[in-house]
Tab-separated table of C-alpha atoms in Angstrom:
chain	number	residue	atom	x	y	z
G	141	MET	CA	0.000	0.000	0.000
G	142	ARG	CA	1.492	3.338	-1.059
G	143	LYS	CA	1.990	5.903	1.704
G	144	LEU	CA	4.377	8.471	0.244
G	145	PHE	CA	4.483	8.316	-3.567
G	146	GLY	CA	1.475	9.507	-5.530
G	147	THR	CA	1.098	9.586	-9.307
G	148	ASP	CA	3.919	12.129	-9.550
G	149	GLY	CA	6.323	11.556	-6.691
G	150	ILE	CA	5.983	12.673	-3.077
G	151	ARG	CA	3.905	15.796	-2.515
G	152	ALA	CA	2.664	17.638	0.588
G	153	VAL	CA	2.665	20.969	2.402
G	154	ALA	CA	6.314	21.940	2.826
G	155	GLY	CA	7.449	21.384	6.396
G	156	GLU	CA	4.682	18.901	7.160
G	157	ALA	CA	5.042	15.117	6.899
G	158	PRO	CA	6.169	13.673	4.597
G	159	LEU	CA	8.023	16.890	3.679
G	160	ASP	CA	9.325	17.541	7.190
G	161	ARG	CA	13.116	17.646	7.580
G	162	ARG	CA	13.308	14.207	9.171
G	163	THR	CA	11.470	12.464	6.334
G	164	VAL	CA	13.145	14.457	3.557
G	165	ARG	CA	16.560	13.454	4.899
G	166	ALA	CA	15.360	9.837	5.086
G	167	VAL	CA	14.264	10.015	1.445
G	168	GLY	CA	17.792	11.068	0.498
G	169	VAL	CA	19.415	8.278	2.490
G	170	ALA	CA	16.950	5.703	1.154
G	171	LEU	CA	17.410	6.759	-2.467
G	172	ALA	CA	21.208	6.663	-2.179
G	173	THR	CA	21.014	3.219	-0.559
G	174	THR	CA	18.714	1.955	-3.303
G	175	LEU	CA	20.994	3.320	-6.041
G	176	GLY	CA	24.057	1.681	-4.514
G	177	LYS	CA	27.693	2.539	-3.929
G	178	GLY	CA	29.129	5.410	-5.959
G	179	ALA	CA	25.748	6.778	-7.049
G	180	ARG	CA	25.676	10.204	-8.696
G	181	VAL	CA	22.523	12.337	-8.519
G	182	VAL	CA	21.601	15.548	-10.349
G	183	MET	CA	19.081	17.824	-8.652
G	184	GLY	CA	16.878	20.748	-9.709
G	185	MET	CA	13.928	22.696	-8.331
G	186	ASP	CA	11.150	25.098	-9.186
G	187	THR	CA	10.741	28.561	-7.626
G	188	ARG	CA	8.917	27.849	-4.328
G	189	GLU	CA	10.453	29.463	-1.256
G	190	SER	CA	10.703	26.037	0.413
G	191	GLY	CA	12.766	24.611	-2.443
G	192	PRO	CA	16.247	25.554	-1.167
G	193	TRP	CA	15.872	24.062	2.319
G	194	ILE	CA	14.257	20.875	1.021
G	195	ALA	CA	17.020	20.519	-1.571
G	196	ALA	CA	19.689	21.091	1.098
G	197	VAL	CA	18.245	18.512	3.490
G	198	LEU	CA	17.673	16.001	0.693
G	199	ALA	CA	21.244	16.488	-0.564
G	200	ALA	CA	22.535	15.910	2.977
G	201	GLY	CA	20.593	12.655	3.112
G	202	LEU	CA	21.935	11.568	-0.263
G	203	ARG	CA	25.492	12.270	0.844
G	204	GLU	CA	24.870	10.450	4.113
G	205	GLY	CA	23.771	7.442	2.066
G	206	GLY	CA	26.955	7.561	0.008
G	207	ALA	CA	25.833	9.427	-3.130
G	208	SER	CA	27.383	12.532	-4.693
G	209	VAL	CA	25.083	15.379	-5.698
G	210	GLU	CA	25.193	18.052	-8.405
G	211	SER	CA	22.712	20.894	-8.793
G	212	ALA	CA	21.183	22.519	-11.860
G	213	GLY	CA	19.411	25.085	-9.676
G	214	VAL	CA	16.013	26.390	-10.772
G	215	ILE	CA	15.198	24.485	-13.942
G	216	PRO	CA	12.204	22.706	-15.551
G	217	THR	CA	11.511	19.148	-14.432
G	218	PRO	CA	12.119	17.613	-17.893
G	219	ALA	CA	15.585	19.203	-17.960
G	220	ILE	CA	16.580	16.994	-15.034
G	221	ALA	CA	15.354	13.903	-16.871
G	222	PHE	CA	17.414	14.986	-19.888
G	223	LEU	CA	20.545	15.739	-17.839
G	224	ALA	CA	20.331	12.463	-15.901
G	225	ARG	CA	20.325	10.518	-19.142
G	226	ARG	CA	22.812	12.699	-21.037
G	227	HIS	CA	25.485	12.665	-18.317
G	228	GLY	CA	25.043	9.138	-16.987
G	229	PHE	CA	23.761	10.119	-13.543
G	230	SER	CA	22.314	7.323	-11.414
G	231	ALA	CA	19.161	9.392	-10.867
G	232	GLY	CA	17.661	12.839	-11.254
G	233	VAL	CA	15.656	14.518	-8.495
G	234	VAL	CA	13.354	17.527	-8.784
G	235	ILE	CA	12.036	19.551	-5.844
G	236	SER	CA	8.655	20.673	-7.145
G	237	ALA	CA	4.906	20.421	-6.603
G	238	SER	CA	4.144	21.172	-10.243
G	239	HIS	CA	0.761	22.940	-10.474
G	240	ASN	CA	0.051	22.966	-6.724
G	241	PRO	CA	-0.047	26.180	-4.624
G	242	TRP	CA	3.241	27.637	-3.338
G	243	ARG	CA	2.875	26.186	0.175
G	244	ASP	CA	3.111	22.678	-1.251
G	245	ASN	CA	6.254	21.064	-2.527
G	246	GLY	CA	7.377	17.640	-3.627
G	247	ILE	CA	10.128	15.254	-4.631
G	248	LYS	CA	10.111	13.704	-8.109
G	249	ILE	CA	12.645	11.053	-9.025
G	250	PHE	CA	13.869	9.965	-12.452
G	251	GLY	CA	16.042	6.952	-13.122
G	252	GLY	CA	19.380	7.258	-14.865
G	253	ASP	CA	17.566	6.452	-18.112
G	254	GLY	CA	15.544	9.679	-17.820
G	255	PHE	CA	12.239	7.925	-17.151
G	256	LYS	CA	10.027	8.206	-14.079
G	257	LEU	CA	10.456	5.316	-11.696
G	258	PRO	CA	8.121	2.305	-12.009
G	259	ASP	CA	5.640	1.824	-9.169
G	260	ALA	CA	7.501	-1.242	-7.919
G	261	VAL	CA	10.746	0.726	-7.520
G	262	GLU	CA	8.943	3.558	-5.715
G	263	MET	CA	7.416	1.061	-3.302
G	264	GLY	CA	10.881	-0.374	-2.651
G	265	ILE	CA	12.191	3.101	-1.855
G	266	GLU	CA	9.215	3.651	0.473
G	267	ALA	CA	10.133	0.504	2.386
G	268	GLU	CA	13.729	1.732	2.687
G	269	ILE	CA	12.538	5.148	3.900
G	270	GLU	CA	10.573	3.434	6.665
G	271	ARG	CA	13.678	1.504	7.708
G	272	VAL	CA	15.760	4.708	7.772
G	273	LEU	CA	13.140	6.531	9.858
G	274	GLU	CA	13.048	3.721	12.378
G	275	LYS	CA	16.803	4.063	12.897
G	276	GLN	CA	16.841	7.849	13.201
G	277	GLN	CA	17.146	9.684	16.497
G	278	THR	CA	13.916	11.661	16.756
G	279	GLY	CA	15.474	14.245	19.072
G	280	ASN	CA	17.518	15.930	16.332
G	281	SER	CA	15.222	15.136	13.448
G	282	GLU	CA	13.974	18.672	12.867
G	283	GLN	CA	17.316	20.434	13.329
G	284	GLY	CA	19.459	21.476	10.406
G	285	THR	CA	23.144	20.611	10.503
G	286	GLU	CA	26.296	22.071	9.049
G	287	ASN	CA	26.041	19.430	6.325
G	288	ASP	CA	22.654	20.772	5.142
G	289	ALA	CA	24.231	22.864	2.400
G	290	LEU	CA	23.027	23.280	-1.160
G	291	PRO	CA	25.409	21.914	-3.774
G	292	GLU	CA	26.941	24.607	-5.968
G	293	VAL	CA	24.784	25.256	-9.032
G	294	ASN	CA	26.243	24.315	-12.405
G	295	GLU	CA	24.884	27.184	-14.526
G	296	GLY	CA	25.948	25.419	-17.719
G	297	TYR	CA	23.184	22.858	-17.342
G	298	ARG	CA	20.462	25.371	-18.257
G	299	ALA	CA	22.282	26.407	-21.434
G	300	GLU	CA	22.795	22.764	-22.335
G	301	TYR	CA	19.058	22.098	-21.938
G	302	VAL	CA	18.172	25.042	-24.201
G	303	ARG	CA	20.567	23.701	-26.853
G	304	PHE	CA	18.916	20.283	-26.588
G	305	LEU	CA	15.464	21.788	-27.173
G	306	LEU	CA	16.577	23.730	-30.246
G	307	GLU	CA	18.375	20.700	-31.668
G	308	ALA	CA	15.288	18.530	-31.052
G	309	VAL	CA	13.187	20.732	-33.362
G	310	PRO	CA	15.607	21.914	-36.074
G	311	GLY	CA	14.391	24.759	-38.246
G	312	VAL	CA	11.617	25.814	-35.868
G	313	SER	CA	10.716	29.455	-36.365
G	314	LEU	CA	8.156	32.001	-35.238
G	315	ASP	CA	8.075	33.287	-38.830
G	316	ASN	CA	8.179	36.841	-37.485
G	317	ARG	CA	4.940	36.242	-35.611
G	318	CYS	CA	4.160	37.653	-32.176
G	319	VAL	CA	3.616	35.107	-29.407
G	320	VAL	CA	2.819	35.440	-25.709
G	321	ILE	CA	4.419	33.095	-23.173
G	322	ASP	CA	3.229	32.726	-19.577
G	323	CYS	CA	5.922	31.205	-17.344
G	324	ALA	CA	3.624	30.751	-14.293
G	325	ASN	CA	6.303	32.452	-12.162
G	326	GLY	CA	7.830	28.997	-12.079
G	327	ALA	CA	10.741	27.032	-13.471
G	328	ALA	CA	10.067	28.102	-17.068
G	329	SER	CA	11.099	31.624	-16.031
G	330	SER	CA	14.703	30.421	-15.907
G	331	VAL	CA	14.926	29.310	-19.543
G	332	ALA	CA	11.825	30.125	-21.630
G	333	PRO	CA	12.559	33.797	-22.403
G	334	GLN	CA	16.001	33.075	-23.908
G	335	LEU	CA	14.656	29.999	-25.732
G	336	PHE	CA	11.821	31.756	-27.539
G	337	GLU	CA	13.647	35.003	-28.179
G	338	ALA	CA	16.053	33.054	-30.407
G	339	LEU	CA	13.259	32.091	-32.836
G	340	GLN	CA	12.824	35.054	-35.206
G	341	GLY	CA	9.713	36.697	-33.886
G	342	THR	CA	8.292	38.969	-31.208
G	343	VAL	CA	7.978	37.396	-27.790
G	344	GLU	CA	5.864	38.902	-25.025
G	345	VAL	CA	6.870	37.277	-21.732
G	346	THR	CA	4.451	37.314	-18.784
G	347	HIS	CA	4.563	35.942	-15.221
G	348	ALA	CA	8.319	35.406	-15.223
G	349	SER	CA	9.127	37.194	-11.940
G	350	PRO	CA	8.993	34.507	-9.244
G	351	ASP	CA	9.101	35.602	-5.604
G	352	GLY	CA	8.766	32.189	-3.965
G	353	ARG	CA	5.050	32.529	-3.371
G	354	ASN	CA	3.498	33.571	-6.684
G	355	ILE	CA	4.102	30.321	-8.589
G	356	ASN	CA	0.876	29.254	-10.392
G	357	GLU	CA	-0.990	32.161	-8.769
G	358	ARG	CA	-3.696	33.206	-11.240
G	359	CYS	CA	-1.382	32.361	-14.125
G	360	GLY	CA	0.175	29.444	-15.967
G	361	ALA	CA	-1.340	26.232	-17.276
G	362	LEU	CA	-3.949	26.141	-14.504
G	363	HIS	CA	-5.334	29.419	-15.838
G	364	PRO	CA	-4.949	29.245	-19.642
G	365	GLU	CA	-7.637	31.873	-20.036
G	366	ILE	CA	-5.043	34.427	-18.859
G	367	VAL	CA	-2.650	33.873	-21.748
G	368	ALA	CA	-5.634	33.568	-24.112
G	369	ALA	CA	-6.810	37.038	-23.090
G	370	GLU	CA	-3.281	38.415	-23.559
G	371	VAL	CA	-3.131	36.968	-27.082
G	372	LYS	CA	-6.355	38.721	-27.953
G	373	VAL	CA	-5.341	42.073	-26.431
G	374	ARG	CA	-1.919	42.056	-28.095
G	375	GLY	CA	-3.112	40.726	-31.447
G	376	ALA	CA	-0.633	37.875	-31.163
G	377	SER	CA	-0.579	34.738	-33.302
G	378	MET	CA	-0.379	32.247	-30.450
G	379	GLY	CA	0.107	31.861	-26.715
G	380	PHE	CA	1.930	29.251	-24.617
G	381	THR	CA	1.440	28.794	-20.889
G	382	PHE	CA	3.329	26.419	-18.602
G	383	ASP	CA	2.765	24.961	-15.157
G	384	GLY	CA	5.090	25.496	-12.205
G	385	ASP	CA	7.737	22.981	-13.251
G	386	ALA	CA	7.130	23.345	-17.016
G	387	ASP	CA	6.500	19.683	-17.759
G	388	ARG	CA	3.216	20.564	-19.435
G	389	ALA	CA	1.792	23.350	-21.545
G	390	MET	CA	-1.531	24.770	-22.607
G	391	PHE	CA	-2.041	27.074	-25.588
G	392	ALA	CA	-4.135	29.854	-27.055
G	393	ASP	CA	-4.908	30.217	-30.746
G	394	GLU	CA	-4.904	33.374	-32.824
G	395	HIS	CA	-8.485	34.204	-31.774
G	396	GLY	CA	-7.726	34.006	-28.059
G	397	ASN	CA	-9.349	30.594	-27.628
G	398	VAL	CA	-7.865	28.158	-25.108
G	399	VAL	CA	-6.265	25.091	-26.745
G	400	ASN	CA	-5.803	22.165	-24.371
G	401	GLY	CA	-3.841	18.919	-24.553
G	402	ASP	CA	-6.559	17.113	-26.485
G	403	ALA	CA	-6.366	19.640	-29.316
G	404	VAL	CA	-2.557	19.575	-29.273
G	405	MET	CA	-2.587	15.781	-29.626
G	406	LEU	CA	-4.966	16.085	-32.576
G	407	ALA	CA	-2.778	18.605	-34.435
G	408	CYS	CA	0.430	16.694	-33.729
G	409	ALA	CA	-1.047	13.276	-34.538
G	410	ARG	CA	-2.267	14.425	-37.935
G	411	ASP	CA	1.117	15.954	-38.687
G	412	LEU	CA	2.953	12.769	-37.712
G	413	GLN	CA	0.486	10.678	-39.704
G	414	ALA	CA	1.007	12.832	-42.817
G	415	ARG	CA	4.754	12.274	-42.515
G	416	GLY	CA	4.409	8.528	-41.923
G	417	GLU	CA	5.682	8.825	-38.342
G	418	LEU	CA	2.534	7.995	-36.358
G	419	ALA	CA	3.253	4.381	-35.398
G	420	GLY	CA	0.242	2.163	-36.002
G	421	ASP	CA	-1.935	5.251	-36.563
G	422	LEU	CA	-2.346	5.133	-32.794
G	423	VAL	CA	-2.464	7.720	-29.972
G	424	VAL	CA	-2.687	7.104	-26.219
G	425	ALA	CA	-4.817	9.556	-24.215
G	426	THR	CA	-6.403	9.174	-20.761
G	427	THR	CA	-9.826	8.640	-19.251
G	428	MET	CA	-10.180	12.432	-19.028
G	429	SER	CA	-9.826	13.139	-22.756
G	430	ASN	CA	-13.021	14.272	-24.438
G	431	MET	CA	-15.130	11.970	-26.615
G	432	GLY	CA	-14.907	14.665	-29.277
G	433	LEU	CA	-11.195	13.937	-29.616
G	434	GLU	CA	-11.935	10.278	-30.188
G	435	ALA	CA	-14.410	11.226	-32.926
G	436	ALA	CA	-11.919	13.578	-34.614
G	437	PHE	CA	-9.225	10.890	-34.556
G	438	ARG	CA	-11.679	8.398	-36.056
G	439	ARG	CA	-12.337	10.748	-38.984
G	440	SER	CA	-8.588	10.758	-39.666
G	441	GLY	CA	-8.237	6.984	-39.381
G	442	ILE	CA	-6.455	7.235	-36.024
G	443	LYS	CA	-7.236	4.914	-33.118
G	444	MET	CA	-7.230	6.298	-29.576
G	445	LEU	CA	-6.414	4.180	-26.513
G	446	ARG	CA	-7.154	5.396	-22.976
G	447	ALA	CA	-4.773	5.003	-20.030
G	448	PRO	CA	-5.283	5.955	-16.363
G	449	VAL	CA	-4.560	9.589	-15.518
G	450	GLY	CA	-0.856	10.329	-15.046
G	451	ASP	CA	1.779	10.726	-17.738
G	452	LYS	CA	3.762	7.739	-16.413
G	453	TYR	CA	0.710	5.541	-17.050
G	454	VAL	CA	0.277	7.025	-20.520
G	455	LEU	CA	3.900	6.124	-21.227
G	456	GLU	CA	3.385	2.579	-19.943
G	457	GLU	CA	0.488	2.118	-22.368
G	458	MET	CA	2.540	3.652	-25.178
G	459	ASN	CA	5.320	1.161	-24.528
G	460	LYS	CA	2.814	-1.709	-24.611
G	461	SER	CA	1.099	-0.567	-27.804
G	462	GLY	CA	4.095	0.893	-29.630
G	463	ALA	CA	2.428	4.319	-29.932
G	464	SER	CA	4.619	7.283	-30.882
G	465	LEU	CA	2.355	9.960	-29.363
G	466	GLY	CA	0.389	10.206	-26.147
G	467	GLY	CA	-0.714	12.685	-23.566
G	468	GLU	CA	-3.261	14.234	-21.291
G	469	GLN	CA	-5.945	16.868	-21.682
G	470	SER	CA	-4.095	18.858	-19.003
G	471	GLY	CA	-1.146	19.414	-21.347
G	472	HIS	CA	1.315	16.612	-20.577
G	473	ILE	CA	2.258	15.462	-24.079
G	474	LEU	CA	4.709	12.636	-24.704
G	475	PHE	CA	6.942	12.461	-27.773
G	476	PRO	CA	9.174	9.441	-27.018
G	477	ALA	CA	11.225	9.981	-30.160
G	478	LYS	CA	12.282	13.333	-28.676
G	479	ALA	CA	12.265	13.004	-24.871
G	480	THR	CA	11.694	10.553	-22.044
G	481	THR	CA	9.062	12.602	-20.222
G	482	GLY	CA	6.491	15.334	-20.763
G	483	ASP	CA	8.115	18.682	-21.549
G	484	GLY	CA	6.041	21.834	-21.921
G	485	LEU	CA	8.775	23.792	-23.694
G	486	LEU	CA	9.444	20.979	-26.152
G	487	THR	CA	5.706	20.654	-26.800
G	488	ALA	CA	5.477	24.387	-27.523
G	489	LEU	CA	8.358	24.173	-30.024
G	490	LEU	CA	6.788	21.161	-31.750
G	491	VAL	CA	3.400	22.883	-32.019
G	492	MET	CA	5.135	25.956	-33.458
G	493	ASP	CA	6.871	23.687	-35.946
G	494	VAL	CA	3.577	22.106	-37.063
G	495	VAL	CA	2.126	25.594	-37.574
G	496	HIS	CA	5.264	26.709	-39.437
G	497	ARG	CA	5.335	23.756	-41.847
G	498	SER	CA	1.574	23.606	-42.436
G	499	GLY	CA	1.178	27.259	-43.364
G	500	LYS	CA	-1.983	27.257	-41.227
G	501	THR	CA	-2.818	28.871	-37.916
G	502	LEU	CA	-3.256	26.819	-34.782
G	503	GLY	CA	-6.984	27.535	-34.849
G	504	GLU	CA	-7.270	26.254	-38.416
G	505	LEU	CA	-5.414	23.027	-37.564
G	506	ILE	CA	-7.945	22.052	-34.901
G	507	ALA	CA	-11.103	23.693	-36.281
G	508	ASP	CA	-13.019	20.413	-36.646
G	509	LEU	CA	-12.557	19.325	-33.005
G	510	LYS	CA	-16.037	19.479	-31.483
G	511	ASN	CA	-16.048	18.646	-27.809
G	512	TYR	CA	-18.897	16.986	-25.971
G	513	PRO	CA	-20.088	19.090	-23.034
G	514	GLN	CA	-17.779	18.143	-20.163
G	515	VAL	CA	-17.541	19.272	-16.560
G	516	ILE	CA	-14.916	18.478	-13.947
G	517	LEU	CA	-15.784	19.248	-10.325
G	518	ASN	CA	-13.061	19.048	-7.667
G	519	VAL	CA	-14.166	18.158	-4.146
G	520	LYS	CA	-11.719	18.631	-1.257
G	521	VAL	CA	-11.679	15.481	0.874
G	522	ARG	CA	-10.244	14.637	4.290
G	523	GLU	CA	-9.491	11.027	3.286
G	524	LYS	CA	-9.641	8.833	0.197
G	525	LYS	CA	-12.023	5.987	0.996
G	526	PRO	CA	-12.908	3.579	-1.837
G	527	LEU	CA	-15.910	5.116	-3.587
G	528	ASP	CA	-17.714	1.783	-3.744
G	529	SER	CA	-17.650	1.712	0.073
G	530	LEU	CA	-19.881	4.819	0.152
G	531	PRO	CA	-23.424	3.574	-0.699
G	532	ALA	CA	-24.939	6.960	-1.554
G	533	VAL	CA	-22.029	7.879	-3.817
G	534	ALA	CA	-21.921	4.465	-5.486
G	535	ALA	CA	-25.657	4.585	-6.201
G	536	LEU	CA	-25.434	7.993	-7.873
G	537	ILE	CA	-22.453	6.889	-9.977
G	538	ALA	CA	-24.350	3.771	-11.100
G	539	ALA	CA	-27.387	5.878	-12.018
G	540	ALA	CA	-25.271	8.274	-14.073
G	541	GLU	CA	-23.512	5.416	-15.873
G	542	GLU	CA	-26.831	3.802	-16.720
G	543	GLU	CA	-28.387	6.988	-18.120
G	544	LEU	CA	-25.274	8.035	-20.072
G	545	LYS	CA	-24.033	4.642	-21.253
G	546	ASP	CA	-24.742	5.409	-24.916
G	547	SER	CA	-24.260	9.174	-24.869
G	548	GLY	CA	-21.554	10.094	-22.409
G	549	ARG	CA	-18.931	9.047	-19.844
G	550	VAL	CA	-18.603	9.066	-16.072
G	551	VAL	CA	-15.105	9.197	-14.513
G	552	ILE	CA	-14.855	9.618	-10.758
G	553	ARG	CA	-11.389	9.351	-9.216
G	554	TYR	CA	-9.138	10.713	-6.514
G	555	SER	CA	-6.283	13.015	-7.455
G	556	GLY	CA	-2.910	11.367	-7.154
G	557	THR	CA	-1.253	14.641	-6.099
G	558	GLU	CA	-3.848	16.509	-3.994
G	559	ALA	CA	-6.551	15.770	-1.402
G	560	LEU	CA	-9.271	15.974	-4.022
G	561	ALA	CA	-11.957	13.814	-5.578
G	562	ARG	CA	-12.437	14.657	-9.252
G	563	VAL	CA	-15.910	14.241	-10.742
G	564	MET	CA	-15.862	14.252	-14.543
G	565	ILE	CA	-19.095	13.873	-16.511
G	566	GLU	CA	-19.342	14.091	-20.280
G	567	ALA	CA	-22.654	13.950	-22.136
G	568	GLU	CA	-24.470	15.051	-25.254
G	569	SER	CA	-26.980	16.739	-22.924
G	570	GLU	CA	-25.515	19.583	-20.885
G	571	GLU	CA	-28.451	19.373	-18.471
G	572	ALA	CA	-27.802	15.698	-17.739
G	573	MET	CA	-24.078	16.364	-17.428
G	574	ARG	CA	-24.499	19.047	-14.770
G	575	ARG	CA	-27.266	17.217	-12.916
G	576	HIS	CA	-25.206	14.065	-12.424
G	577	ALA	CA	-21.950	15.901	-11.706
G	578	GLU	CA	-23.467	18.086	-9.006
G	579	ALA	CA	-25.322	15.158	-7.405
G	580	ILE	CA	-22.203	12.980	-7.208
G	581	ALA	CA	-19.990	15.836	-6.019
G	582	GLY	CA	-22.553	16.715	-3.360
G	583	ALA	CA	-22.671	13.121	-2.095
G	584	ILE	CA	-18.853	12.914	-1.897
G	585	ARG	CA	-18.769	16.254	-0.079
G	586	ALA	CA	-21.363	15.028	2.438
G	587	GLU	CA	-19.379	11.850	3.144
G	588	LEU	CA	-15.750	13.032	2.954
G	589	GLY	CA	-15.673	16.788	2.527
G	590	VAL	CA	-13.559	19.153	4.605
C-alpha cells in the first residue's frame, strides 16, 4: 500500500510530513542506498520558497547514504530527466509540486535512463525510507546541521538544456509572428525567455518574476484563459502557458481561444500521420480526454487508446502498444522519439513547428474538433475511501452510468497529487451532465468533505 508516492512523486505541504526535515533526509538516504555505492545524482527545483531548504536537506541525506550530488538550480523538471540521461547520472531529483499552490512542494525522481520510476521501484524506496526513519534519532530530526548545504549550481546545465530543445526541433521558427508566453512564475522563467527570443519573432513574456510565493498564482497552465486574453489584447498569433515545473503546456490560438492537450494531440497526430511517423496510426490519451477527440481521430483513421490519468501511465500504455504519441488533456504530451518525459517547452516548439510547416494557424489546424459538453468538479476530501464503500455515492455513480451509457462518460477518481476527488461527466446533454456531476460531487462532499 502506497503511503508516500502519488502519481507524480511525493507531494505535501512543505514542512509537514512527509516533507518535514526528518522524512526528507530519510528520502535522500533511502534513495542513495537503493541506487548503490558510488551513485551520482543531479538535482533541480522550481521557484517555491521552500525549495532551497528541502534541496539542502535532501542532498545531505543523499550524501549520508553515500551518493554525490550536483545541482542545476532552478530548472524545468524535464531538464533533469534529460541531464540524468545525457550525463550518466544514477538518478535525477526535482524539488517541485508542479501545479500545486506555493505552500506545497514535492520530490520527483527519475532513473538514470531519464524515465520516471516504475511503481515497484517507488514502493521499494518507500520501504527503505521506513527503515531509515526507524533508525533515526527523533530528538535531532527537525534540526538542520552544518552538512545541510546546497550543492553549488552548475549554470551550464540550463544552457545545455536550451541547446537540446533547439536541436530537437531543427528549423523551428516564429516566422516573425508575435507570441505570448506565460511562465507561471515557475521554473520556465529560468529558460523560456532566452529559448523563444532566439526564434525570429516577437515574444511577449508574462509571469516570469517569481518571488517564492506567486508560482501558479492566477497564471500558468492552470489558468490558460489568462494567456488567451493576452493573445487577444496584443493581437498575437499564439500563446503558450506552462505549469510550475514546465512539464506541461496549454495554448491559445490566434483568436484568443484556449487550446488544451486534447487539441494539441490532434494537431500533432495528424502531422505525424502525414509524414508517416505515427506508429500504427495510434495515440494514447487518458480517461479524461473528451469523446470529441476520439471522434476527430476516427475521422482521420487514427485509433485512440485510454490510459489511467498520469503521464507515467500514458507512457506505460505507449510502450505496450508501440504508440509514438500520447498525452493528457491537461497538457502533458509525450513524444518518445524526442524526450523521455512530458516537456512543456518541447511541446510548444513542436506545435510551433507544425504551424510553421503547415502554413496554417493553430486555430485552423484544430477547427473540426467538437467537444462533448464536459464538466470536472473538484471536491476537497479529508481522506480517500474507496468510492464503492460509500453507498450513496456508489448509487449515484451507477445511475449516471446507466443513463449516459450510450451518450456520455462518467469518470470519478481521486487526485494522485492533492486531497481531491475529481468528478468528470461528459454527455451530449448539458443538463444531464451538470445534474449528475453536481449530485455525485454533493454526495462525496457530504461523506468526505472538509
